Amino acid sequence: MSLRHFIDGTEPGPAGVEAIARRALALSRGAPALRMSKRLISVFMNASLRTRLSLDAACHGLGIHHQSVTPGANAWALEMRDGAVMMDGDKAEHVADAVRVLGQYGHALAVRAFAGLQNRDEDRADPVISAFVKHAPGPVVNLESARYHPLQGLADAATWFDHLGQVQGQRIALVWAPHPRALPAAVPQQVLLTASLLGARITVAHPEGFDLDPEIVTRAQGLAAAGGGEVQVTTDRRAAIEGTQVIVAKSWSGFSGYGRREDEARQRETLGAWRVDQPDFALASPGAGFMHCLPLRRNVVATDAVVDGPSSWVVQTAGLRMHTAMALLEQLLGGDPWTA
Ligand code: CP
């Protein structure tokens, strides 16, 4: 496996993602980790619990020195616009300068920068991760950008391999869930891409108006077709859940609704019935699992009974964030160690 950057999670290809997921499962069961004398610098533009701390724990397990900064809090706020005249405002440093400097301190850089949810074209261009890739001298790892959350995708994949044995041909329902606020679509888009890459039969269910980026849906359909799977999109929540082996819940803001936030907020108030509850698991396949990337608003997205119940895989997946990050870093910084 040859990896330069890890941006949308498809870079390793289906066999590579399966190898990383299975290696992560082995690490979670006590397999010895590679040790390497490397340095990683992560830049967090947004809050995080799992991503920041699982990355730190993964680096500790591999002997990697990890430093993390938050621009605007413990580092200078970054200007992202090319050609900006940085006369006023609070942005003291341009991303081009910061990334080229940090790239000398770390063997790899990692960055989290969510979608702004104001400008559809800007979010589609994924400006922060794109700037890092443009200016970094070494590998860049996406810790959740406007469009993708590939480390979450790896942990999802490891969970699927653990419970389902194989992912190809298995049924996964990606179901929109209620939430009081408009949220970015990076996580559901990543679920869709990762499941499609692995050849799952994935159904996306969402209310009218809460569509995902059609460019990503089309790409996922191509990946699924190549891998023996399929992608379906429906507004029929029940049909998506019936017979499925996995229910992945997530709230997201509609792609076609960019700029119509007030309409969407009013619509969301009427969609409480999309909350995941125990009767959903009577419709799903016996033994079906419940997944969510966390954090999760209990009894809004899903009931306590589901989150704490026997079908819930959420805590396991969050734990695997550490092992999948280790397995990825072994590949990214260790020189393809499993095939050497
Ligand atoms: N799932 C996830 O990325 O969690 P954090 O936002 O806490 O990092």
mmCIF file of N, CA and C in Angstrom, residues 34-133:
data_model
loop_
_atom_site.group_PDB
_atom_site.id
_atom_site.type_symbol
_atom_site.label_atom_id
_atom_site.label_comp_id
_atom_site.label_asym_id
_atom_site.label_seq_id
_atom_site.Cartn_x
_atom_site.Cartn_y
_atom_site.Cartn_z
ATOM 1 N N LEU A 34 4.047 -1.214 15.723
ATOM 2 C CA LEU A 34 5.337 -0.759 15.212
ATOM 3 C C LEU A 34 5.822 0.397 16.099
ATOM 4 N N ARG A 35 7.094 0.527 16.291
ATOM 5 C CA ARG A 35 7.638 1.682 17.009
ATOM 6 C C ARG A 35 8.414 2.520 16.004
ATOM 7 N N MET A 36 8.230 3.808 16.042
ATOM 8 C CA MET A 36 8.930 4.671 15.078
ATOM 9 C C MET A 36 9.265 6.010 15.730
ATOM 10 N N SER A 37 10.380 6.535 15.363
ATOM 11 C CA SER A 37 10.819 7.805 15.906
ATOM 12 C C SER A 37 10.417 8.908 14.931
ATOM 13 N N LYS A 38 9.152 9.310 15.010
ATOM 14 C CA LYS A 38 8.619 10.320 14.082
ATOM 15 C C LYS A 38 7.894 11.407 14.878
ATOM 16 N N ARG A 39 7.533 12.483 14.155
ATOM 17 C CA ARG A 39 6.810 13.592 14.786
ATOM 18 C C ARG A 39 5.563 13.922 13.959
ATOM 19 N N LEU A 40 4.456 14.138 14.652
ATOM 20 C CA LEU A 40 3.188 14.509 14.002
ATOM 21 C C LEU A 40 2.682 15.796 14.633
ATOM 22 N N ILE A 41 2.217 16.709 13.799
ATOM 23 C CA ILE A 41 1.608 17.942 14.309
ATOM 24 C C ILE A 41 0.166 18.003 13.826
ATOM 25 N N SER A 42 -0.759 18.179 14.768
ATOM 26 C CA SER A 42 -2.164 18.309 14.389
ATOM 27 C C SER A 42 -2.653 19.725 14.685
ATOM 28 N N VAL A 43 -3.535 20.195 13.800
ATOM 29 C CA VAL A 43 -4.091 21.547 13.884
ATOM 30 C C VAL A 43 -5.607 21.404 13.958
ATOM 31 N N PHE A 44 -6.181 21.855 15.056
ATOM 32 C CA PHE A 44 -7.628 21.723 15.265
ATOM 33 C C PHE A 44 -8.283 23.093 15.193
ATOM 34 N N MET A 45 -9.053 23.321 14.131
ATOM 35 C CA MET A 45 -9.832 24.560 13.998
ATOM 36 C C MET A 45 -11.172 24.428 14.737
ATOM 37 N N ASN A 46 -11.533 23.183 15.076
ATOM 38 C CA ASN A 46 -12.825 22.942 15.734
ATOM 39 C C ASN A 46 -12.625 22.003 16.915
ATOM 40 N N ALA A 47 -13.618 21.973 17.771
ATOM 41 C CA ALA A 47 -13.546 21.143 18.983
ATOM 42 C C ALA A 47 -13.517 19.658 18.633
ATOM 43 N N SER A 48 -12.982 18.887 19.554
ATOM 44 C CA SER A 48 -12.920 17.432 19.363
ATOM 45 C C SER A 48 -12.676 16.774 20.708
ATOM 46 N N LEU A 49 -13.270 15.624 20.892
ATOM 47 C CA LEU A 49 -12.913 14.760 22.018
ATOM 48 C C LEU A 49 -12.203 13.519 21.473
ATOM 49 N N ARG A 50 -12.919 12.734 20.648
ATOM 50 C CA ARG A 50 -12.379 11.462 20.152
ATOM 51 C C ARG A 50 -11.183 11.650 19.230
ATOM 52 N N THR A 51 -11.303 12.527 18.249
ATOM 53 C CA THR A 51 -10.263 12.615 17.228
ATOM 54 C C THR A 51 -8.950 13.092 17.831
ATOM 55 N N ARG A 52 -9.030 14.130 18.651
ATOM 56 C CA ARG A 52 -7.802 14.684 19.230
ATOM 57 C C ARG A 52 -7.146 13.656 20.164
ATOM 58 N N LEU A 53 -7.954 13.057 21.052
ATOM 59 C CA LEU A 53 -7.357 12.199 22.083
ATOM 60 C C LEU A 53 -7.007 10.811 21.555
ATOM 61 N N SER A 54 -7.770 10.302 20.586
ATOM 62 C CA SER A 54 -7.399 8.995 20.008
ATOM 63 C C SER A 54 -6.129 9.133 19.178
ATOM 64 N N LEU A 55 -5.972 10.277 18.503
ATOM 65 C CA LEU A 55 -4.742 10.503 17.740
ATOM 66 C C LEU A 55 -3.543 10.584 18.677
ATOM 67 N N ASP A 56 -3.730 11.283 19.774
ATOM 68 C CA ASP A 56 -2.649 11.419 20.750
ATOM 69 C C ASP A 56 -2.284 10.052 21.338
ATOM 70 N N ALA A 57 -3.299 9.264 21.689
ATOM 71 C CA ALA A 57 -3.048 7.929 22.251
ATOM 72 C C ALA A 57 -2.391 7.026 21.206
ATOM 73 N N ALA A 58 -2.826 7.141 19.952
ATOM 74 C CA ALA A 58 -2.234 6.331 18.873
ATOM 75 C C ALA A 58 -0.756 6.672 18.714
ATOM 76 N N CYS A 59 -0.436 7.955 18.739
ATOM 77 C CA CYS A 59 0.968 8.368 18.603
ATOM 78 C C CYS A 59 1.785 7.836 19.771
ATOM 79 N N HIS A 60 1.226 7.907 20.960
ATOM 80 C CA HIS A 60 1.933 7.387 22.141
ATOM 81 C C HIS A 60 2.254 5.900 21.945
ATOM 82 N N GLY A 61 1.280 5.150 21.420
ATOM 83 C CA GLY A 61 1.463 3.714 21.222
ATOM 84 C C GLY A 61 2.522 3.372 20.188
ATOM 85 N N LEU A 62 2.788 4.319 19.275
ATOM 86 C CA LEU A 62 3.750 4.072 18.188
ATOM 87 C C LEU A 62 5.103 4.737 18.447
ATOM 88 N N GLY A 63 5.203 5.502 19.535
ATOM 89 C CA GLY A 63 6.448 6.229 19.793
ATOM 90 C C GLY A 63 6.571 7.513 19.006
ATOM 91 N N ILE A 64 5.460 7.977 18.412
ATOM 92 C CA ILE A 64 5.465 9.238 17.647
ATOM 93 C C ILE A 64 5.268 10.403 18.617
ATOM 94 N N HIS A 65 6.060 11.449 18.449
ATOM 95 C CA HIS A 65 5.868 12.659 19.241
ATOM 96 C C HIS A 65 4.754 13.479 18.593
ATOM 97 N N HIS A 66 3.702 13.762 19.356
ATOM 98 C CA HIS A 66 2.531 14.462 18.817
ATOM 99 C C HIS A 66 2.368 15.815 19.495
ATOM 100 N N GLN A 67 2.288 16.863 18.678
ATOM 101 C CA GLN A 67 1.965 18.197 19.184
ATOM 102 C C GLN A 67 0.695 18.667 18.506
ATOM 103 N N SER A 68 -0.182 19.317 19.263
ATOM 104 C CA SER A 68 -1.469 19.753 18.738
ATOM 105 C C SER A 68 -1.672 21.231 19.029
ATOM 106 N N VAL A 69 -2.135 21.981 18.044
ATOM 107 C CA VAL A 69 -2.403 23.406 18.255
ATOM 108 C C VAL A 69 -3.812 23.760 17.806
ATOM 109 N N THR A 70 -4.336 24.815 18.406
ATOM 110 C CA THR A 70 -5.651 25.345 18.051
ATOM 111 C C THR A 70 -5.478 26.798 17.635
ATOM 112 N N PRO A 71 -5.462 27.081 16.329
ATOM 113 C CA PRO A 71 -5.301 28.468 15.887
ATOM 114 C C PRO A 71 -6.391 29.364 16.481
ATOM 115 N N GLY A 72 -5.979 30.539 16.910
ATOM 116 C CA GLY A 72 -6.936 31.454 17.526
ATOM 117 C C GLY A 72 -7.051 31.255 19.020
ATOM 118 N N ALA A 73 -6.501 30.142 19.544
ATOM 119 C CA ALA A 73 -6.540 29.906 20.998
ATOM 120 C C ALA A 73 -5.109 29.853 21.529
ATOM 121 N N ASN A 74 -4.352 28.807 21.141
ATOM 122 C CA ASN A 74 -2.958 28.750 21.597
ATOM 123 C C ASN A 74 -1.968 28.876 20.434
ATOM 124 N N ALA A 75 -2.453 29.282 19.272
ATOM 125 C CA ALA A 75 -1.585 29.616 18.125
ATOM 126 C C ALA A 75 -2.282 30.737 17.351
ATOM 127 N N TRP A 76 -1.546 31.396 16.469
ATOM 128 C CA TRP A 76 -2.126 32.529 15.723
ATOM 129 C C TRP A 76 -3.307 32.061 14.879
ATOM 130 N N ALA A 77 -4.354 32.890 14.823
ATOM 131 C CA ALA A 77 -5.471 32.616 13.914
ATOM 132 C C ALA A 77 -4.980 32.691 12.473
ATOM 133 N N LEU A 78 -5.496 31.791 11.623
ATOM 134 C CA LEU A 78 -4.972 31.650 10.262
ATOM 135 C C LEU A 78 -5.872 32.305 9.220
ATOM 136 N N GLU A 79 -5.254 33.049 8.329
ATOM 137 C CA GLU A 79 -5.929 33.580 7.140
ATOM 138 C C GLU A 79 -5.869 32.502 6.052
ATOM 139 N N MET A 80 -7.001 32.198 5.443
ATOM 140 C CA MET A 80 -7.069 31.126 4.441
ATOM 141 C C MET A 80 -7.085 31.649 3.012
ATOM 142 N N ARG A 81 -7.474 32.905 2.844
ATOM 143 C CA ARG A 81 -7.704 33.411 1.479
ATOM 144 C C ARG A 81 -6.389 33.758 0.797
ATOM 145 N N ASP A 82 -6.191 33.164 -0.378
ATOM 146 C CA ASP A 82 -5.025 33.545 -1.179
ATOM 147 C C ASP A 82 -5.152 35.011 -1.577
ATOM 148 N N GLY A 83 -4.057 35.712 -1.515
ATOM 149 C CA GLY A 83 -4.065 37.109 -1.968
ATOM 150 C C GLY A 83 -4.666 38.072 -0.972
ATOM 151 N N ALA A 84 -4.981 37.618 0.231
ATOM 152 C CA ALA A 84 -5.600 38.512 1.215
ATOM 153 C C ALA A 84 -4.624 39.608 1.624
ATOM 154 N N VAL A 85 -5.143 40.824 1.807
ATOM 155 C CA VAL A 85 -4.352 41.915 2.388
ATOM 156 C C VAL A 85 -4.653 41.884 3.882
ATOM 157 N N MET A 86 -3.689 41.416 4.664
ATOM 158 C CA MET A 86 -3.971 41.096 6.078
ATOM 159 C C MET A 86 -3.759 42.328 6.961
ATOM 160 N N MET A 87 -4.530 43.369 6.664
ATOM 161 C CA MET A 87 -4.356 44.630 7.379
ATOM 162 C C MET A 87 -5.125 44.646 8.689
ATOM 163 N N ASP A 88 -6.323 44.065 8.685
ATOM 164 C CA ASP A 88 -7.145 44.158 9.895
ATOM 165 C C ASP A 88 -7.701 42.777 10.208
ATOM 166 N N GLY A 89 -8.600 42.736 11.151
ATOM 167 C CA GLY A 89 -9.154 41.456 11.562
ATOM 168 C C GLY A 89 -8.194 40.743 12.501
ATOM 169 N N ASP A 90 -8.559 39.523 12.857
ATOM 170 C CA ASP A 90 -7.813 38.811 13.896
ATOM 171 C C ASP A 90 -6.870 37.761 13.323
ATOM 172 N N LYS A 91 -6.714 37.698 12.005
ATOM 173 C CA LYS A 91 -5.883 36.653 11.394
ATOM 174 C C LYS A 91 -4.441 37.167 11.279
ATOM 175 N N ALA A 92 -3.563 36.634 12.125
ATOM 176 C CA ALA A 92 -2.192 37.146 12.177
ATOM 177 C C ALA A 92 -1.250 36.419 11.230
ATOM 178 N N GLU A 93 -1.623 35.221 10.775
ATOM 179 C CA GLU A 93 -0.692 34.406 9.997
ATOM 180 C C GLU A 93 -1.427 33.767 8.829
ATOM 181 N N HIS A 94 -0.753 33.679 7.678
ATOM 182 C CA HIS A 94 -1.374 33.034 6.522
ATOM 183 C C HIS A 94 -1.131 31.538 6.580
ATOM 184 N N VAL A 95 -2.140 30.765 6.161
ATOM 185 C CA VAL A 95 -2.042 29.302 6.207
ATOM 186 C C VAL A 95 -0.827 28.802 5.417
ATOM 187 N N ALA A 96 -0.482 29.475 4.330
ATOM 188 C CA ALA A 96 0.654 29.031 3.500
ATOM 189 C C ALA A 96 1.950 29.047 4.310
ATOM 190 N N ASP A 97 2.120 30.109 5.108
ATOM 191 C CA ASP A 97 3.339 30.212 5.924
ATOM 192 C C ASP A 97 3.313 29.203 7.067
ATOM 193 N N ALA A 98 2.174 29.125 7.750
ATOM 194 C CA ALA A 98 2.082 28.227 8.910
ATOM 195 C C ALA A 98 2.331 26.780 8.490
ATOM 196 N N VAL A 99 1.729 26.351 7.404
ATOM 197 C CA VAL A 99 1.847 24.943 6.993
ATOM 198 C C VAL A 99 3.273 24.636 6.550
ATOM 199 N N ARG A 100 3.908 25.557 5.838
ATOM 200 C CA ARG A 100 5.293 25.295 5.399
ATOM 201 C C ARG A 100 6.254 25.234 6.586
ATOM 202 N N VAL A 101 5.956 26.027 7.609
ATOM 203 C CA VAL A 101 6.793 25.982 8.823
ATOM 204 C C VAL A 101 6.537 24.690 9.593
ATOM 205 N N LEU A 102 5.252 24.388 9.853
ATOM 206 C CA LEU A 102 4.920 23.184 10.625
ATOM 207 C C LEU A 102 5.414 21.919 9.915
ATOM 208 N N GLY A 103 5.423 21.977 8.584
ATOM 209 C CA GLY A 103 5.889 20.818 7.806
ATOM 210 C C GLY A 103 7.365 20.517 8.028
ATOM 211 N N GLN A 104 8.104 21.492 8.545
ATOM 212 C CA GLN A 104 9.511 21.224 8.877
ATOM 213 C C GLN A 104 9.651 20.603 10.270
ATOM 214 N N TYR A 105 8.674 20.861 11.121
ATOM 215 C CA TYR A 105 8.729 20.310 12.479
ATOM 216 C C TYR A 105 8.194 18.880 12.539
ATOM 217 N N GLY A 106 7.201 18.566 11.724
ATOM 218 C CA GLY A 106 6.564 17.247 11.773
ATOM 219 C C GLY A 106 6.820 16.464 10.499
ATOM 220 N N HIS A 107 6.901 15.136 10.635
ATOM 221 C CA HIS A 107 7.008 14.297 9.439
ATOM 222 C C HIS A 107 5.671 14.239 8.707
ATOM 223 N N ALA A 108 4.578 14.495 9.454
ATOM 224 C CA ALA A 108 3.243 14.569 8.845
ATOM 225 C C ALA A 108 2.443 15.635 9.583
ATOM 226 N N LEU A 109 1.459 16.185 8.888
ATOM 227 C CA LEU A 109 0.540 17.160 9.483
ATOM 228 C C LEU A 109 -0.873 16.600 9.425
ATOM 229 N N ALA A 110 -1.679 16.997 10.390
ATOM 230 C CA ALA A 110 -3.086 16.594 10.405
ATOM 231 C C ALA A 110 -3.913 17.823 10.733
ATOM 232 N N VAL A 111 -5.109 17.898 10.171
ATOM 233 C CA VAL A 111 -5.907 19.115 10.376
ATOM 234 C C VAL A 111 -7.392 18.796 10.419
ATOM 235 N N ARG A 112 -8.092 19.504 11.319
ATOM 236 C CA ARG A 112 -9.558 19.458 11.377
ATOM 237 C C ARG A 112 -10.098 20.844 11.074
ATOM 238 N N ALA A 113 -10.995 20.942 10.103
ATOM 239 C CA ALA A 113 -11.660 22.215 9.769
ATOM 240 C C ALA A 113 -13.014 21.894 9.159
ATOM 241 N N PHE A 114 -14.070 22.143 9.927
ATOM 242 C CA PHE A 114 -15.428 21.791 9.498
ATOM 243 C C PHE A 114 -15.924 22.710 8.380
ATOM 244 N N ALA A 115 -17.013 22.280 7.775
ATOM 245 C CA ALA A 115 -17.741 23.114 6.812
ATOM 246 C C ALA A 115 -18.308 24.343 7.524
ATOM 247 N N GLY A 116 -18.272 25.478 6.836
ATOM 248 C CA GLY A 116 -18.874 26.688 7.388
ATOM 249 C C GLY A 116 -20.381 26.694 7.277
ATOM 250 N N LEU A 117 -20.921 25.892 6.341
ATOM 251 C CA LEU A 117 -22.363 25.777 6.085
ATOM 252 C C LEU A 117 -23.010 27.104 5.665
ATOM 253 N N GLN A 118 -22.200 28.036 5.130
ATOM 254 C CA GLN A 118 -22.734 29.296 4.624
ATOM 255 C C GLN A 118 -22.700 29.323 3.104
ATOM 256 N N ASN A 119 -21.595 28.824 2.566
ATOM 257 C CA ASN A 119 -21.360 28.937 1.119
ATOM 258 C C ASN A 119 -21.084 27.535 0.561
ATOM 259 N N ARG A 120 -22.017 27.034 -0.217
ATOM 260 C CA ARG A 120 -21.934 25.657 -0.709
ATOM 261 C C ARG A 120 -20.690 25.422 -1.557
ATOM 262 N N ASP A 121 -20.387 26.369 -2.443
ATOM 263 C CA ASP A 121 -19.235 26.185 -3.321
ATOM 264 C C ASP A 121 -17.931 26.204 -2.525
ATOM 265 N N GLU A 122 -17.873 27.095 -1.514
ATOM 266 C CA GLU A 122 -16.666 27.170 -0.695
ATOM 267 C C GLU A 122 -16.464 25.871 0.078
ATOM 268 N N ASP A 123 -17.530 25.348 0.684
ATOM 269 C CA ASP A 123 -17.403 24.097 1.431
ATOM 270 C C ASP A 123 -17.037 22.944 0.501
ATOM 271 N N ARG A 124 -17.594 22.961 -0.685
ATOM 272 C CA ARG A 124 -17.274 21.895 -1.652
ATOM 273 C C ARG A 124 -15.794 21.915 -2.031
ATOM 274 N N ALA A 125 -15.184 23.096 -1.996
ATOM 275 C CA ALA A 125 -13.756 23.205 -2.341
ATOM 276 C C ALA A 125 -12.869 22.760 -1.183
ATOM 277 N N ASP A 126 -13.453 22.552 -0.006
ATOM 278 C CA ASP A 126 -12.717 22.078 1.174
ATOM 279 C C ASP A 126 -11.427 22.904 1.353
ATOM 280 N N PRO A 127 -11.568 24.232 1.610
ATOM 281 C CA PRO A 127 -10.420 25.131 1.470
ATOM 282 C C PRO A 127 -9.267 24.875 2.437
ATOM 283 N N VAL A 128 -9.549 24.456 3.667
ATOM 284 C CA VAL A 128 -8.450 24.328 4.640
ATOM 285 C C VAL A 128 -7.623 23.077 4.345
ATOM 286 N N ILE A 129 -8.283 21.945 4.183
ATOM 287 C CA ILE A 129 -7.511 20.726 3.904
ATOM 288 C C ILE A 129 -6.792 20.871 2.555
ATOM 289 N N SER A 130 -7.420 21.554 1.620
ATOM 290 C CA SER A 130 -6.781 21.769 0.315
ATOM 291 C C SER A 130 -5.522 22.626 0.465
ATOM 292 N N ALA A 131 -5.589 23.644 1.325
ATOM 293 C CA ALA A 131 -4.406 24.493 1.546
ATOM 294 C C ALA A 131 -3.285 23.696 2.204
ATOM 295 N N PHE A 132 -3.650 22.826 3.129
ATOM 296 C CA PHE A 132 -2.623 22.001 3.774
ATOM 297 C C PHE A 132 -1.951 21.091 2.750
ATOM 298 N N VAL A 133 -2.743 20.454 1.914
ATOM 299 C CA VAL A 133 -2.166 19.560 0.895
ATOM 300 C C VAL A 133 -1.274 20.363 -0.058
#
